[in-house]
Short mmCIF file of C-alpha atoms in Angstrom, two decimals:
data_model
loop_
_atom_site.label_atom_id
_atom_site.label_comp_id
_atom_site.label_asym_id
_atom_site.label_seq_id
_atom_site.Cartn_x
_atom_site.Cartn_y
_atom_site.Cartn_z
CA UNK S 30 118.58 100.09 236.34
CA UNK S 31 116.35 103.10 235.34
CA UNK S 32 114.92 105.84 237.60
CA UNK S 33 111.73 107.78 236.61
CA UNK S 34 111.00 110.82 238.68
CA UNK S 35 107.12 110.63 239.38
CA UNK S 36 107.02 113.21 242.17
CA UNK S 37 109.91 115.35 243.53
CA UNK S 38 108.28 118.44 245.27
CA UNK S 39 109.15 118.62 248.86
CA UNK S 40 106.66 118.50 251.79
CA UNK S 41 103.59 118.83 249.68
CA UNK S 42 102.66 118.59 245.94
CA UNK S 43 103.80 121.67 243.82
CA UNK S 44 102.32 123.07 240.64
CA UNK S 45 104.72 121.10 238.59
CA UNK S 46 105.03 117.78 240.54
CA UNK S 47 103.48 115.56 243.10
CA UNK S 48 105.26 114.90 246.36
CA UNK S 49 107.96 112.20 246.58
CA UNK S 50 107.64 109.14 244.41
CA UNK S 51 110.19 107.33 242.32
CA UNK S 52 109.68 104.38 239.86
CA UNK S 53 112.71 102.24 239.62
CA UNK S 54 113.06 99.57 236.75
CA UNK S 55 115.52 96.77 236.36
CA UNK S 56 115.83 93.70 234.12
CA UNK S 57 116.73 90.24 235.51
CA UNK S 58 117.36 88.63 232.11
CA UNK S 59 113.62 87.61 231.68
CA UNK S 60 111.62 90.52 232.50
CA UNK S 61 111.49 94.10 233.82
CA UNK S 62 110.83 94.33 237.54
CA UNK S 63 109.22 97.64 238.69
CA UNK S 64 109.39 99.12 242.26
CA UNK S 65 108.37 102.41 243.94
CA UNK S 66 110.46 104.41 246.44
CA UNK S 67 107.78 106.30 248.28
CA UNK S 68 104.16 107.03 247.20
CA UNK S 69 103.49 110.56 248.43
CA UNK S 70 100.70 113.04 248.01
CA UNK S 71 99.32 113.37 244.52
CA UNK S 72 101.79 110.83 243.01
CA UNK S 73 99.29 107.90 242.17
CA UNK S 74 97.64 109.96 239.40
CA UNK S 75 101.03 110.80 237.60
CA UNK S 76 102.31 107.37 238.23
CA UNK S 77 99.61 105.85 235.91
CA UNK S 78 101.01 107.77 232.93
CA UNK S 79 104.23 105.62 233.24
CA UNK S 80 103.24 102.21 234.49
CA UNK S 81 100.13 100.03 235.05
CA UNK S 82 99.92 99.74 238.75
CA UNK S 83 99.17 96.10 238.40
CA UNK S 84 102.63 95.68 237.11
CA UNK S 85 104.40 96.95 240.25
CA UNK S 86 106.27 94.43 242.12
CA UNK S 87 106.55 96.43 245.45
CA UNK S 88 106.42 99.72 247.26
CA UNK S 89 109.24 100.72 249.60
CA UNK S 90 108.41 103.70 252.04
CA UNK S 91 111.17 105.77 253.52
CA UNK S 92 109.12 107.14 256.41
CA UNK S 93 105.58 107.98 257.27
CA UNK S 94 105.02 111.70 256.62
CA UNK S 95 102.20 112.17 254.19
CA UNK S 96 104.24 113.54 251.43
CA UNK S 97 106.04 110.13 251.24
CA UNK S 98 103.26 107.55 251.92
CA UNK S 99 99.85 108.95 251.87
CA UNK S 100 98.81 107.89 248.30
CA UNK S 101 98.94 104.22 249.73
CA UNK S 102 95.38 105.13 250.54
CA UNK S 103 94.45 105.84 246.86
CA UNK S 104 96.26 102.70 245.94
CA UNK S 105 94.15 100.75 248.39
CA UNK S 106 91.06 101.90 246.65
CA UNK S 107 92.44 100.97 243.30
CA UNK S 108 93.18 97.49 244.49
CA UNK S 109 90.05 96.78 246.57
CA UNK S 110 87.43 98.30 244.27
CA UNK S 111 88.54 97.55 240.80
CA UNK S 112 85.37 96.13 239.11
CA UNK S 113 87.45 93.82 236.95
CA UNK S 114 89.20 92.53 240.09
CA UNK S 115 92.86 92.84 241.15
CA UNK S 116 93.71 89.39 240.04
CA UNK S 117 97.17 89.09 241.48
CA UNK S 118 98.88 88.80 244.83
CA UNK S 119 98.68 91.37 247.55
CA UNK S 120 100.99 94.43 246.92
CA UNK S 121 104.14 94.12 248.73
CA UNK S 122 104.81 97.16 251.02
CA UNK S 123 108.06 97.53 253.00
CA UNK S 124 108.13 100.31 255.50
CA UNK S 125 108.42 101.44 259.22
CA UNK S 126 106.70 99.33 261.73
CA UNK S 127 103.78 101.67 262.09
CA UNK S 128 102.88 101.67 258.27
CA UNK S 129 99.84 99.32 258.40
CA UNK S 130 98.35 100.98 261.32
CA UNK S 131 98.98 104.50 260.04
CA UNK S 132 97.24 103.76 256.67
CA UNK S 133 94.27 102.15 258.44
CA UNK S 134 93.93 105.25 260.62
CA UNK S 135 94.19 107.61 257.71
CA UNK S 136 91.41 105.84 255.93
CA UNK S 137 89.23 105.20 258.96
CA UNK S 138 89.48 101.53 258.84
CA UNK S 139 89.60 99.17 261.99
CA UNK S 140 93.17 98.35 262.70
CA UNK S 141 92.66 94.63 262.98
CA UNK S 142 91.94 94.19 259.29
CA UNK S 143 92.90 97.64 257.93
CA UNK S 144 94.48 97.41 254.51
CA UNK S 145 96.08 93.84 255.12
CA UNK S 146 93.77 92.17 252.46
CA UNK S 147 95.28 94.43 249.89
CA UNK S 148 98.83 94.97 251.02
CA UNK S 149 101.64 92.55 252.28
CA UNK S 150 103.12 94.80 254.94
CA UNK S 151 106.68 94.16 255.92
CA UNK S 152 108.78 96.04 258.43
CA UNK S 153 112.21 97.40 257.72
CA UNK S 154 115.07 96.01 259.78
CA UNK S 155 118.07 98.54 259.89
CA UNK S 156 120.84 97.58 257.37
CA UNK S 157 119.10 94.28 256.42
CA UNK S 158 118.82 93.96 252.77
CA UNK S 159 115.55 93.12 251.12
CA UNK S 160 115.73 91.19 247.88
CA UNK S 161 113.24 91.12 245.22
CA UNK S 162 113.92 90.22 241.53
CA UNK S 163 117.21 91.90 240.45
CA UNK S 164 116.96 94.40 243.37
CA UNK S 165 118.53 94.50 246.82
CA UNK S 166 117.18 97.39 248.92
CA UNK S 167 118.84 98.18 252.26
CA UNK S 168 117.47 100.63 254.73
CA UNK S 169 119.77 102.92 256.80
CA UNK S 170 118.41 104.96 259.73
CA UNK S 171 118.64 108.78 259.18
CA UNK S 172 117.97 111.94 261.17
CA UNK S 173 114.35 113.17 260.76
CA UNK S 174 111.80 114.04 263.41
CA UNK S 175 109.70 110.89 263.11
CA UNK S 176 109.82 107.47 264.71
CA UNK S 177 111.68 105.82 261.84
CA UNK S 178 113.12 107.49 258.87
CA UNK S 179 115.49 105.71 256.35
CA UNK S 180 117.70 106.29 253.47
CA UNK S 181 117.39 103.46 250.93
CA UNK S 182 120.37 101.89 249.04
CA UNK S 183 119.02 100.20 245.94
CA UNK S 184 121.46 97.73 243.94
CA UNK S 185 120.27 96.08 240.87
CA UNK S 186 122.31 93.26 239.12
CA UNK S 187 121.41 93.02 235.44
CA UNK S 188 122.92 91.24 232.37
CA UNK S 189 124.64 93.57 229.78
CA UNK S 190 125.40 93.14 226.09
CA UNK S 191 128.61 91.20 226.46
CA UNK S 192 126.90 88.51 228.57
CA UNK S 193 128.44 89.70 231.88
CA UNK S 194 126.40 90.94 234.97
CA UNK S 195 126.62 94.44 236.21
CA UNK S 196 125.49 95.90 239.42
CA UNK S 197 124.31 99.55 239.59
CA UNK S 198 123.62 101.57 242.70
CA UNK S 199 121.10 104.18 243.50
CA UNK S 200 120.81 105.69 246.99
CA UNK S 201 117.73 107.71 247.88
CA UNK S 202 118.24 109.96 251.03
CA UNK S 203 114.61 109.98 252.05
CA UNK S 204 114.25 112.92 254.35
CA UNK S 205 117.13 113.65 256.59
CA UNK S 206 119.66 116.23 258.06
CA UNK S 207 123.39 115.30 257.91
CA UNK S 208 124.35 112.08 259.63
CA UNK S 209 127.10 109.29 259.21
CA UNK S 210 124.34 106.86 258.21
CA UNK S 211 123.48 108.83 255.00
CA UNK S 212 127.10 108.73 253.89
CA UNK S 213 127.25 105.00 254.63
CA UNK S 214 124.10 104.41 252.62
CA UNK S 215 125.47 106.45 249.63
CA UNK S 216 129.08 105.13 249.49
CA UNK S 217 130.33 104.81 245.94
CA UNK S 218 126.71 105.11 244.51
CA UNK S 219 126.35 105.68 240.69
CA UNK S 220 123.50 108.09 241.53
CA UNK S 221 122.63 109.76 244.78
CA UNK S 222 119.05 110.96 244.79
CA UNK S 223 119.35 113.36 247.61
CA UNK S 224 116.82 115.89 249.28
CA UNK S 225 117.74 119.61 249.50
CA UNK S 226 114.77 121.26 251.09
CA UNK S 227 116.61 124.04 253.12
CA UNK S 228 118.81 126.89 252.13
CA UNK S 229 121.93 128.02 253.90
CA UNK S 230 121.35 131.10 255.94
CA UNK S 231 117.60 130.99 255.83
CA UNK S 232 117.13 127.69 257.76
CA UNK S 233 120.23 127.65 259.99
CA UNK S 234 118.23 127.64 263.19
CA UNK S 235 116.51 124.26 262.26
CA UNK S 236 118.38 121.07 263.26
CA UNK S 237 117.69 117.49 262.37
CA UNK S 238 115.03 117.95 259.70
CA UNK S 239 116.37 118.47 256.12
CA UNK S 240 119.46 119.12 254.14
CA UNK S 241 120.66 122.25 252.36
CA UNK S 242 122.13 122.05 248.97
CA UNK S 243 125.51 122.50 250.68
CA UNK S 244 124.93 119.66 253.08
CA UNK S 245 123.74 117.33 250.33
CA UNK S 246 126.92 118.28 248.36
CA UNK S 247 129.14 117.43 251.43
CA UNK S 248 127.37 114.04 251.77
CA UNK S 249 127.95 113.36 248.14
CA UNK S 250 131.69 114.19 248.37
CA UNK S 251 132.16 112.18 251.57
CA UNK S 252 130.32 109.25 249.94
CA UNK S 253 132.36 109.58 246.73
CA UNK S 254 129.16 109.28 244.59
CA UNK S 255 129.36 109.42 240.79
CA UNK S 256 126.57 111.99 240.28
CA UNK S 257 124.00 113.89 242.60
CA UNK S 258 120.42 114.36 241.72
CA UNK S 259 118.75 116.91 244.07
CA UNK S 260 115.16 116.53 244.98
CA UNK S 261 112.46 117.25 247.51
CA UNK S 262 112.70 120.93 246.87
CA UNK S 263 109.68 122.85 248.31
CA UNK S 264 107.95 125.55 246.30
CA UNK S 265 109.56 128.27 248.65
CA UNK S 266 113.16 126.95 248.11
CA UNK S 267 115.05 128.38 245.10
CA UNK S 268 116.44 125.59 242.90
CA UNK S 269 119.35 127.77 241.62
CA UNK S 270 120.32 128.49 245.27
CA UNK S 271 120.51 124.89 246.39
CA UNK S 272 122.40 123.84 243.21
CA UNK S 273 124.95 126.69 243.58
CA UNK S 274 125.47 125.42 247.30
CA UNK S 275 126.06 121.92 246.19
CA UNK S 276 128.60 123.11 243.49
CA UNK S 277 130.63 124.69 246.16
CA UNK S 278 131.43 121.46 247.89
CA UNK S 279 130.85 118.75 245.35
CA UNK S 280 132.84 118.46 241.97
CA UNK S 281 130.70 115.64 240.39
CA UNK S 282 127.76 115.82 237.99
CA UNK S 283 124.76 117.75 239.43
CA UNK S 284 121.12 117.81 238.38
CA UNK S 285 117.67 118.61 239.80
CA UNK S 286 114.91 116.10 239.79
CA UNK S 287 112.04 116.90 237.32
CA UNK S 288 108.81 114.99 237.33
CA UNK S 289 108.37 112.65 234.38
CA UNK S 290 112.21 112.45 233.40
CA UNK S 291 113.89 109.08 233.30
CA UNK S 292 117.57 108.49 233.92
CA UNK S 293 119.90 105.52 233.50
CA UNK S 294 121.34 105.04 237.01
CA UNK S 295 124.66 103.68 235.78
CA UNK S 296 125.24 105.92 232.74
CA UNK S 297 123.48 109.09 234.30
CA UNK S 298 122.03 109.69 230.78
CA UNK S 299 118.47 111.17 230.46
CA UNK S 300 116.43 108.48 228.79
CA UNK S 301 113.10 109.83 228.64
CA UNK S 302 110.96 113.10 228.81
CA UNK S 303 107.85 113.94 230.77
CA UNK S 304 104.54 112.63 229.22
CA UNK S 305 101.86 115.22 228.75
CA UNK S 306 98.52 114.90 230.56
CA UNK S 307 96.24 112.44 228.70
CA UNK S 308 93.31 114.12 227.15
CA UNK S 309 89.92 112.99 228.62
CA UNK S 310 87.32 111.79 226.20
CA UNK S 311 84.31 114.09 225.76
CA UNK S 312 80.88 112.66 225.68
CA UNK S 313 77.47 114.26 225.43
CA UNK S 314 74.78 112.03 226.88
CA UNK S 315 71.87 114.31 225.88
CA UNK S 316 71.97 117.71 224.37
CA UNK S 317 70.17 120.64 226.31
CA UNK S 318 68.32 123.34 224.31
CA UNK S 319 69.92 126.74 224.28
CA UNK S 320 68.30 129.32 226.57
CA UNK S 321 68.74 132.78 227.94
CA UNK S 322 69.67 133.32 231.62
CA UNK S 323 66.63 134.70 233.59
CA UNK S 324 66.44 138.58 233.63
CA UNK S 325 68.71 139.01 230.55
CA UNK S 326 67.81 140.52 227.15
CA UNK S 327 69.39 139.68 223.96
CA UNK S 328 71.90 142.28 222.77
CA UNK S 329 70.65 144.58 220.15
CA UNK S 330 72.51 144.47 216.91
CA UNK S 331 74.55 147.44 215.99
CA UNK S 332 73.68 149.41 212.97
#
């Protein structure tokens, strides 16, 4: 199983990354399956550097704050209005019960039809696995100020070189403060993709919203995870601060998510580097004559 960081900046897109979006790939022995965990603000554009959106097998939404789901509106446009046609089944979307209505409202569509012609909306059931291709995705309710918020445990069973099958485990915290369900979701994971939006001392008066680096590290230690990948760090939170907090309470491998980087979930190895922004083609339809702006005089040549 491979994890590509599409967007990892907390709460809103930052100068170096969109908001939350993670591309997960696994091989079932016949083909690669590709799913997304969240599709937050600004993520759809960067996503297209790494995958054709028609090749996605499903989108799995942790909760309905815009930085985790709002680019479902852009995906709806890409599906509905492609002049070449979508030419495949509706896009599978698993999320909280209000997902379909929330997206219709955001786009100004009538709730009865909404985006149902484009999306196959399915609702999470707590601790009930969803199976697709080589993946099993299990939602765990976590502590965040919205009706439903989930940590997602992603297990992928794939063939390896010796002919045997191996299951690797990625747990994604979504947005949460400390809670037993987060530790349950992450138990024994090969990689724990965990938010660390807050800093110790600065945000002590805010309960039930986000983790600090220290609280993320404590959850990783309690869950006995193999490695910790910190994410959802807002522009006003210092990366070094949250990493140092995590190091105080967690002794395993620690890294910070960076948009465009790909990791092997089981190995922890970095497999890819960010792709540069594609260069747009330049086209001149009709040249315009050179002219002077009104009221200006040409500069006199110096002797």
